Short mmCIF file of C-alpha atoms in Angstrom, two decimals:
data_model
loop_
_atom_site.label_atom_id
_atom_site.label_comp_id
_atom_site.label_asym_id
_atom_site.label_seq_id
_atom_site.Cartn_x
_atom_site.Cartn_y
_atom_site.Cartn_z
CA MET A 16 -13.81 7.07 0.10
CA THR A 17 -17.46 5.95 0.25
CA ALA A 18 -16.51 2.79 2.15
CA PHE A 19 -14.38 4.81 4.56
CA LEU A 20 -17.25 7.23 5.21
CA ILE A 21 -19.71 4.40 5.85
CA VAL A 22 -17.43 2.66 8.34
CA LEU A 23 -16.80 5.92 10.21
CA CYS A 24 -20.55 6.55 10.44
CA LEU A 25 -21.03 3.04 11.84
CA LEU A 26 -18.31 3.63 14.40
CA PHE A 27 -19.90 6.91 15.50
CA ALA A 28 -23.35 5.32 15.71
CA TRP A 29 -22.04 2.47 17.83
CA ALA A 30 -20.31 4.85 20.24
CA LEU A 31 -23.65 6.61 20.81
CA THR A 32 -25.71 3.44 21.30
CA ALA A 33 -23.35 0.88 22.89
CA GLU A 34 -24.91 0.94 26.37
CA ARG A 35 -28.45 0.59 25.04
CA MET A 36 -27.39 -2.25 22.73
CA ALA A 37 -25.79 -4.05 25.68
CA LEU A 38 -29.17 -4.12 27.46
CA TRP A 39 -30.52 -5.98 24.43
CA SER A 40 -27.55 -8.43 24.44
CA VAL A 41 -26.20 -6.91 21.23
CA SER A 42 -22.40 -6.87 21.36
CA ALA A 43 -20.10 -4.89 19.11
CA PRO A 44 -19.06 -8.04 17.19
CA LEU A 45 -22.69 -8.86 16.43
CA ALA A 46 -23.55 -5.28 15.46
CA PHE A 47 -20.60 -4.89 13.10
CA ALA A 48 -21.09 -8.37 11.63
CA VAL A 49 -24.70 -7.48 10.79
CA ALA A 50 -23.55 -4.18 9.30
CA GLY A 51 -20.96 -6.03 7.21
CA ALA A 52 -23.57 -8.52 6.02
CA VAL A 53 -25.82 -5.69 4.86
CA LEU A 54 -23.17 -3.42 3.36
CA ALA A 55 -20.29 -5.68 2.26
CA GLY A 56 -22.08 -8.87 1.21
CA GLY A 57 -23.83 -9.83 -1.99
CA ASP A 58 -23.12 -9.31 -5.68
CA ASP A 59 -23.15 -5.51 -5.61
CA PRO A 60 -22.01 -4.44 -2.12
CA ALA A 61 -21.94 -0.82 -1.00
CA VAL A 62 -18.53 -1.52 0.58
CA PRO A 63 -16.65 -3.97 -1.68
CA VAL A 64 -13.87 -6.01 -0.07
CA HIS A 65 -11.13 -7.49 -2.25
CA MET A 66 -9.63 -10.35 -0.25
CA ASP A 67 -7.10 -11.20 -2.94
CA ALA A 68 -5.43 -7.77 -2.76
CA HIS A 69 -1.92 -7.83 -1.29
CA GLY A 70 -2.57 -4.74 0.82
CA PHE A 71 -5.70 -6.32 2.29
CA GLN A 72 -3.80 -9.44 3.32
CA ARG A 73 -1.05 -7.38 4.95
CA GLY A 74 -3.70 -5.44 6.84
CA VAL A 75 -5.25 -8.65 8.17
CA GLU A 76 -1.81 -9.88 9.25
CA LEU A 77 -1.24 -6.64 11.16
CA VAL A 78 -4.55 -7.12 12.97
CA LEU A 79 -3.35 -10.50 14.23
CA ALA A 80 0.05 -9.07 15.23
CA VAL A 81 -1.60 -6.34 17.31
CA LEU A 82 -4.06 -8.84 18.80
CA LEU A 83 -1.22 -11.15 19.86
CA PHE A 84 0.82 -8.29 21.33
CA ILE A 85 -2.15 -7.10 23.39
CA ASP A 86 -2.97 -10.61 24.58
CA ALA A 87 0.63 -11.16 25.67
CA THR A 88 0.79 -7.91 27.64
CA GLU A 89 -2.57 -8.56 29.29
CA SER A 90 -1.70 -12.11 30.38
CA LYS A 91 0.62 -10.66 33.03
CA ASP A 92 -2.41 -9.55 35.05
CA TYR A 93 -3.53 -13.08 35.77
CA ASP A 94 -0.34 -14.75 36.91
CA ARG A 95 -1.44 -14.42 40.54
CA LEU A 96 -4.61 -16.39 39.79
CA GLU A 97 -2.99 -19.32 37.99
CA ARG A 98 -2.83 -21.61 41.01
CA THR A 99 -6.50 -20.99 41.78
CA VAL A 100 -8.03 -21.56 38.38
CA GLY A 101 -5.67 -24.09 36.80
CA ALA A 102 -5.75 -22.06 33.59
CA TRP A 103 -2.53 -23.53 32.26
CA ARG A 104 -4.23 -26.91 32.03
CA LEU A 105 -6.52 -25.33 29.45
CA LEU A 106 -3.51 -24.47 27.29
CA GLY A 107 -1.36 -27.55 27.82
CA LEU A 108 -4.04 -30.24 27.82
CA ALA A 109 -7.48 -29.00 26.78
CA LEU A 110 -6.31 -27.03 23.74
CA PRO A 111 -4.38 -29.89 22.03
CA LEU A 112 -7.22 -32.30 22.79
CA ALA A 113 -9.79 -29.86 21.38
CA ILE A 114 -7.83 -29.44 18.14
CA ALA A 115 -7.52 -33.23 17.81
CA ALA A 116 -11.25 -33.65 18.51
CA ALA A 117 -12.16 -31.04 15.89
CA THR A 118 -9.92 -32.77 13.34
CA LEU A 119 -11.52 -36.15 14.01
CA THR A 120 -14.98 -34.58 13.85
CA GLY A 121 -14.14 -33.20 10.44
CA ALA A 122 -12.92 -36.60 9.28
CA LEU A 123 -16.25 -38.18 10.30
CA LEU A 124 -18.43 -35.50 8.73
CA PHE A 125 -16.35 -34.93 5.58
CA PRO A 126 -14.96 -38.36 4.65
CA GLY A 127 -12.18 -38.34 2.09
CA THR A 128 -11.03 -34.82 2.97
CA ASN A 129 -7.29 -34.27 3.23
CA TRP A 130 -6.16 -34.66 6.84
CA TRP A 131 -3.97 -31.58 6.61
CA LEU A 132 -6.96 -29.54 5.46
CA LEU A 133 -8.95 -30.87 8.40
CA GLY A 134 -6.07 -29.92 10.70
CA VAL A 135 -5.88 -26.40 9.32
CA THR A 136 -9.64 -26.03 9.75
CA ALA A 137 -9.43 -27.23 13.35
CA LEU A 138 -6.65 -24.73 14.07
CA VAL A 139 -8.86 -22.00 12.60
CA VAL A 140 -12.08 -22.77 14.49
CA MET A 141 -10.81 -23.82 17.93
CA PRO A 142 -8.94 -20.75 19.33
CA ILE A 143 -11.25 -18.86 21.66
CA ASP A 144 -11.83 -15.12 21.43
CA LEU A 145 -13.49 -13.33 24.32
CA ALA A 146 -14.87 -10.45 22.25
CA PRO A 147 -18.53 -11.52 22.55
CA LEU A 148 -18.14 -12.09 26.33
CA THR A 149 -17.34 -8.56 27.43
CA LYS A 150 -20.26 -8.19 29.83
CA PHE A 151 -19.83 -11.72 31.14
CA LEU A 152 -16.16 -11.12 31.98
CA GLY A 153 -17.06 -7.95 33.86
CA ASP A 154 -20.10 -9.41 35.66
CA HIS A 155 -19.29 -9.91 39.35
CA ARG A 156 -22.11 -12.42 39.69
CA VAL A 157 -19.87 -14.83 37.76
CA PRO A 158 -17.14 -16.36 39.95
CA LEU A 159 -13.76 -14.74 39.48
CA ARG A 160 -12.17 -18.14 38.91
CA VAL A 161 -14.30 -18.67 35.79
CA ARG A 162 -13.51 -15.25 34.38
CA ALA A 163 -9.80 -15.57 35.20
CA ALA A 164 -9.51 -18.99 33.55
CA LEU A 165 -11.13 -17.70 30.37
CA ASN A 166 -8.96 -14.58 30.36
CA VAL A 167 -5.70 -16.50 30.67
CA GLU A 168 -6.71 -18.99 28.00
CA GLY A 169 -8.06 -16.31 25.68
CA GLY A 170 -4.90 -14.26 26.09
CA LEU A 171 -2.45 -17.02 25.25
CA ASN A 172 -4.11 -19.67 23.07
CA ASP A 173 -3.77 -17.84 19.77
CA GLY A 174 -0.07 -17.21 20.35
CA LEU A 175 0.51 -20.93 20.91
CA ILE A 176 -1.55 -21.97 17.88
CA SER A 177 0.05 -19.51 15.45
CA PRO A 178 3.24 -21.55 14.68
CA LEU A 179 1.19 -24.74 14.23
CA PHE A 180 -1.17 -22.92 11.89
CA VAL A 181 1.72 -21.59 9.77
CA TYR A 182 3.25 -25.07 9.53
CA ALA A 183 -0.04 -26.81 8.64
CA VAL A 184 -0.89 -24.26 5.93
CA ALA A 185 2.63 -24.48 4.49
CA HIS A 186 2.38 -28.28 4.34
CA LEU A 187 -1.01 -28.09 2.63
CA VAL A 188 0.22 -25.52 0.10
CA ALA A 189 3.31 -27.60 -0.69
CA GLY A 190 1.05 -30.52 -1.59
CA GLY A 191 3.79 -33.16 -1.51
CA ASN A 192 6.30 -31.04 -3.43
CA THR A 193 8.52 -30.83 -0.39
CA THR A 194 9.32 -33.06 2.58
CA TRP A 195 7.85 -32.56 6.03
CA THR A 196 11.36 -32.20 7.43
CA SER A 197 12.11 -29.23 5.20
CA LEU A 198 8.82 -27.64 6.19
CA LEU A 199 9.53 -28.31 9.84
CA TRP A 200 12.96 -26.75 9.49
CA ARG A 201 11.37 -23.71 7.83
CA VAL A 202 8.92 -23.27 10.70
CA ILE A 203 11.69 -23.76 13.28
CA LYS A 204 13.81 -21.18 11.48
CA GLU A 205 10.97 -18.66 11.22
CA SER A 206 9.94 -19.23 14.83
CA GLY A 207 13.56 -19.01 16.01
CA LEU A 208 14.00 -15.67 14.29
CA ALA A 209 10.70 -14.54 15.79
CA LEU A 210 11.83 -15.51 19.29
CA ILE A 211 15.12 -13.67 18.90
CA ILE A 212 13.65 -10.51 17.37
CA GLY A 213 10.57 -10.47 19.59
CA THR A 214 12.65 -10.91 22.73
CA ALA A 215 15.14 -8.28 21.64
CA VAL A 216 12.46 -5.73 20.80
CA GLY A 217 10.34 -6.38 23.91
CA LEU A 218 13.20 -6.31 26.41
CA SER A 219 15.16 -3.49 24.80
CA ALA A 220 12.02 -1.36 24.47
CA ALA A 221 11.22 -1.94 28.14
CA TRP A 222 14.79 -0.96 29.13
CA LEU A 223 14.75 2.16 26.95
CA VAL A 224 11.38 3.28 28.33
CA ARG A 225 12.61 2.90 31.92
CA ARG A 226 15.84 4.75 31.16
CA ALA A 227 14.04 7.57 29.34
CA LEU A 228 11.70 8.05 32.29
CA ALA A 229 14.50 7.95 34.84
CA ALA A 230 16.56 10.49 32.87
CA GLY A 231 13.60 12.82 32.43
CA TRP A 232 13.74 12.57 28.64
CA ALA A 233 10.17 11.26 28.44
CA GLY A 234 7.00 11.46 30.51
CA PRO A 235 4.14 9.01 31.06
CA ALA A 236 1.81 11.08 28.87
CA GLY A 237 3.90 10.58 25.73
CA LEU A 238 4.95 6.96 26.14
CA PRO A 239 1.69 5.36 24.92
CA LEU A 240 2.92 6.30 21.44
CA ALA A 241 5.99 4.14 22.00
CA ALA A 242 3.82 1.22 23.09
CA LEU A 243 1.60 1.68 20.02
CA ALA A 244 4.61 1.42 17.71
CA LEU A 245 5.92 -1.84 19.20
CA PRO A 246 3.64 -4.50 17.62
CA PHE A 247 3.94 -2.87 14.18
CA LEU A 248 7.71 -2.41 14.55
CA THR A 249 8.21 -6.00 15.72
CA TYR A 250 6.06 -7.46 12.96
CA ALA A 251 7.76 -5.44 10.20
CA ALA A 252 11.30 -6.17 11.40
CA THR A 253 10.60 -9.89 11.72
CA VAL A 254 8.96 -10.22 8.31
CA LEU A 255 11.87 -8.38 6.67
CA ALA A 256 14.26 -10.81 8.38
CA GLY A 257 12.27 -13.82 7.14
CA GLY A 258 10.71 -14.74 10.48
CA ASN A 259 7.19 -15.26 11.79
CA GLY A 260 5.81 -11.80 12.57
CA PHE A 261 2.89 -13.15 14.62
CA VAL A 262 5.07 -15.10 17.04
CA ALA A 263 7.47 -12.17 17.29
CA ALA A 264 4.68 -9.74 18.24
CA PHE A 265 3.48 -12.15 20.91
CA VAL A 266 6.98 -12.63 22.36
CA ALA A 267 7.61 -8.88 22.32
CA GLY A 268 4.41 -8.39 24.30
CA LEU A 269 5.53 -10.91 26.90
CA GLY A 270 8.88 -9.16 27.27
CA TYR A 271 7.34 -5.71 27.49
CA ALA A 272 4.47 -6.65 29.85
CA PRO A 273 6.22 -6.12 33.24
CA THR A 274 7.29 -2.59 32.35
CA ALA A 275 3.93 -1.75 30.77
CA HIS A 276 2.06 -2.75 33.91
CA ARG A 277 4.39 -0.79 36.18
CA LEU A 278 3.46 2.30 34.17
CA GLY A 279 -0.28 1.68 34.59
CA SER A 280 -3.14 0.76 32.29
CA ALA A 281 -3.05 4.14 30.50
CA HIS A 282 0.34 3.23 29.02
CA LEU A 283 -1.25 0.64 26.73
CA SER A 284 -4.37 2.69 25.99
CA LEU A 285 -3.41 3.61 22.41
CA VAL A 286 -2.54 -0.01 21.57
CA HIS A 287 -5.91 -1.10 22.95
CA ASP A 288 -7.72 1.59 20.98
CA ALA A 289 -5.93 0.60 17.78
CA GLY A 290 -6.76 -3.07 18.35
CA TYR A 291 -10.34 -2.13 19.21
CA LEU A 292 -10.83 -0.30 15.91
CA MET A 293 -9.03 -2.98 13.87
CA GLY A 294 -11.25 -5.57 15.50
CA PHE A 295 -14.35 -3.68 14.38
CA ALA A 296 -13.06 -3.86 10.83
CA VAL A 297 -12.54 -7.63 11.11
CA TRP A 298 -16.10 -8.19 12.36
CA PHE A 299 -17.41 -6.02 9.53
CA LEU A 300 -15.42 -8.14 7.08
CA PHE A 301 -16.84 -11.29 8.67
CA GLY A 302 -20.41 -10.14 8.03
CA GLY A 303 -19.81 -9.65 4.31
CA LEU A 304 -17.79 -12.85 4.05
CA SER A 305 -20.57 -14.89 5.66
CA VAL A 306 -23.21 -13.60 3.24
CA ASP A 307 -21.03 -14.50 0.26
CA GLN A 308 -20.23 -17.90 1.71
CA PHE A 309 -23.82 -18.88 2.49
CA SER A 310 -25.56 -17.21 -0.46
CA SER A 311 -25.98 -20.56 -2.20
CA GLY A 312 -26.96 -22.41 0.97
CA VAL A 313 -25.08 -24.44 3.55
CA GLY A 314 -25.07 -28.19 4.03
CA TRP A 315 -26.00 -29.90 7.28
CA PRO A 316 -22.48 -31.37 7.76
CA VAL A 317 -21.08 -27.83 7.99
CA VAL A 318 -23.68 -26.77 10.56
CA LEU A 319 -23.15 -29.95 12.58
CA TYR A 320 -19.37 -29.49 12.44
CA ALA A 321 -19.70 -25.93 13.75
CA LEU A 322 -22.03 -27.06 16.53
CA LEU A 323 -19.73 -29.90 17.60
CA ALA A 324 -16.69 -27.60 17.49
CA LEU A 325 -18.46 -25.25 19.91
CA THR A 326 -19.75 -28.00 22.19
CA VAL A 327 -18.31 -31.51 22.35
CA ALA A 328 -14.85 -30.74 20.90
CA ARG A 329 -14.46 -27.86 23.34
CA PHE A 330 -16.49 -28.99 26.35
CA LEU A 331 -15.13 -32.48 26.99
CA PRO A 332 -11.39 -31.53 26.83
CA VAL A 333 -12.00 -28.59 29.18
CA MET A 334 -13.91 -30.72 31.69
CA LEU A 335 -11.13 -33.31 31.60
CA ALA A 336 -8.34 -30.73 31.93
CA LEU A 337 -9.96 -28.98 34.90
CA THR A 338 -10.68 -32.15 36.86
CA SER A 339 -9.16 -32.00 40.36
CA THR A 340 -8.83 -28.21 40.26
CA ALA A 341 -10.48 -25.78 42.69
CA LEU A 342 -13.27 -25.08 40.20
CA THR A 343 -16.65 -26.62 40.99
CA LEU A 344 -18.55 -28.64 38.39
CA PRO A 345 -20.75 -25.67 37.33
CA GLU A 346 -17.65 -23.46 37.08
CA ARG A 347 -15.87 -26.00 34.90
CA ALA A 348 -18.98 -26.29 32.74
CA ALA A 349 -19.08 -22.50 32.33
CA VAL A 350 -15.45 -22.41 31.22
CA GLY A 351 -16.14 -25.23 28.78
CA TRP A 352 -19.23 -23.63 27.30
CA PHE A 353 -18.12 -20.01 27.06
CA GLY A 354 -15.28 -20.61 24.61
CA SER A 355 -16.56 -18.06 22.11
CA ARG A 356 -14.97 -17.71 18.68
CA GLY A 357 -14.18 -14.51 16.85
CA VAL A 358 -11.36 -12.34 15.51
CA THR A 359 -8.61 -14.97 15.71
CA SER A 360 -10.63 -17.51 13.75
CA ILE A 361 -11.64 -14.93 11.15
CA VAL A 362 -8.06 -13.73 10.62
CA PHE A 363 -6.65 -17.27 10.45
CA ALA A 364 -9.30 -18.24 7.89
CA VAL A 365 -8.58 -15.21 5.70
CA LEU A 366 -4.83 -15.90 5.82
CA ALA A 367 -5.38 -19.57 4.94
CA ALA A 368 -7.76 -18.64 2.12
CA ALA A 369 -5.16 -16.32 0.60
CA GLN A 370 -2.72 -19.23 0.18
CA LEU A 371 -4.89 -22.28 -0.52
CA PRO A 372 -6.58 -23.43 -3.73
CA GLN A 373 -10.16 -22.26 -4.19
CA SER A 374 -11.82 -25.51 -3.08
CA ASP A 375 -9.72 -25.77 0.09
CA SER A 376 -10.17 -22.08 0.76
CA ASP A 377 -13.96 -22.38 0.54
CA PHE A 378 -13.93 -25.34 2.93
CA VAL A 379 -11.97 -23.47 5.60
CA VAL A 380 -13.88 -20.20 5.28
CA THR A 381 -17.27 -21.93 5.30
CA ALA A 382 -16.43 -23.91 8.45
CA MET A 383 -15.10 -20.77 10.14
CA SER A 384 -18.12 -18.67 9.16
CA ALA A 385 -20.59 -21.24 10.46
CA THR A 386 -18.67 -21.69 13.72
CA VAL A 387 -18.25 -17.99 14.48
CA LEU A 388 -21.83 -17.18 13.53
CA LEU A 389 -23.22 -19.94 15.76
CA SER A 390 -20.92 -18.78 18.54
CA LEU A 391 -22.22 -15.21 18.29
CA LEU A 392 -25.82 -16.39 18.55
CA LEU A 393 -25.55 -19.20 21.11
CA HIS A 394 -23.24 -17.45 23.53
CA ALA A 395 -25.23 -14.21 23.36
CA LEU A 396 -28.38 -16.14 24.33
CA THR A 397 -26.76 -17.88 27.31
CA LEU A 398 -24.69 -15.10 28.90
CA ARG A 399 -27.46 -13.60 31.04
CA PRO A 400 -29.00 -16.93 32.17
CA ALA A 401 -25.55 -18.18 33.25
CA ALA A 402 -24.86 -15.03 35.26
CA LEU A 403 -28.28 -15.27 36.95
CA TRP A 404 -27.67 -18.93 37.79
CA PHE A 405 -24.35 -18.16 39.45
CA GLU A 406 -25.96 -15.30 41.37
CA ARG A 407 -28.56 -17.65 42.82
CA HIS A 408 -26.42 -20.71 43.43
CA THR A 409 -22.91 -19.51 44.24
CA PRO A 410 -22.32 -18.66 47.92
CA SER A 411 -20.22 -15.62 48.78
CA ARG A 412 -16.57 -16.51 49.23
CA PRO A 413 -13.92 -14.47 51.00
CA GLY A 414 -10.48 -14.10 49.54
CA PRO A 415 -9.27 -14.25 45.96
CA ASP A 416 -12.69 -14.82 44.40
CA HIS A 417 -13.70 -11.28 45.32
CA ALA A 418 -10.53 -9.63 44.04
CA ALA A 419 -10.91 -7.16 41.23
CA LEU A 420 -10.43 -8.67 37.80
CA ARG A 421 -9.44 -6.14 35.18
CA THR A 422 -11.05 -7.10 31.90
CA PRO A 423 -8.47 -6.71 29.14
CA GLU A 424 -9.16 -4.41 26.29
CA GLY A 425 -8.39 -5.00 22.64
CA PRO A 426 -9.53 -7.06 19.69
CA GLY A 427 -9.32 -10.34 21.50
CA THR A 428 -11.43 -9.32 24.46
CA LEU A 429 -13.42 -6.14 24.72
CA LEU A 430 -15.09 -5.80 21.33
#
């Protein structure tokens, strides 16, 4: 009860000071991470967190399911901008290259480390999370094409990485006790079930909502409750059936998105609020986790790995993928640099740590903690200078670049 009271007090305090904190470049992720470091870290924390508890792990999994559902529903908003920004190149070309680059970087800095462990670590640290970029995404001094590209990538990259992450962790856990074909079949089976259940839930829910409205059985004011239930319902049904609940939640969001957007942004408000609050909890957890991880010091290879994951491993693939698109060189550079890390990486690391041996677990969590922490600091310091640079150097453009871009809400974006 003490922990619950403390977190509620933090939430209330943040609600009263958010605008002032924004003027000082303090985002919600940074504020809650600092609070977690102070209150949940160390040998005798005021708010103890037991990562090995089954209930805790299920809670973290639900955070990811809600995050993926929200990202999938929000991605619908940016379909009209795809031809302008070339965002799908970021997912189909830049993302695989970035994961490969992070894996090779790990091999160079940590020689002798299992390649599967390096792959899992790369899958943990490379998905972008736009939580620390809230003000940047809503700043109209920044070209719309930059913000749109980041929004599309941020909305979809974690859903694409999730099956790969599950497969890589399963292979690492098996440790040679099973063949790669059996593991591949397991992932295909789990993903297949997820596709079937996620599609069925998303499309049937959309049809039922439309029918209920048309028949006068339901009104717009009450339907946000239905939307709130969907990611939890999809995840639970898929897990009970033996499928991948993360993929299912993402697919359900894609199927439900057209109907949700016809009903207006208020229809998804409760889902966003739930994801918003769950995201706060994840950042709080990250603060305590980082203190525990770095209490005995951190080696230079870890810091260098985190720095390279945020820069070279991200920047070069993005610049290559966006070559020959409508984006100018400074715009491509902005997309490459502002690939902030956050909730997705934290959740993936916690899920991997729950299944891996202690030494492997420590490796993944340490790399994630260093990467996310550096991301919080470096991106916070460069947001305002980048916006000012675009204001001075980007000429006014008519047309799509001045269209309104609705910044998504939820754990993957607006925290």
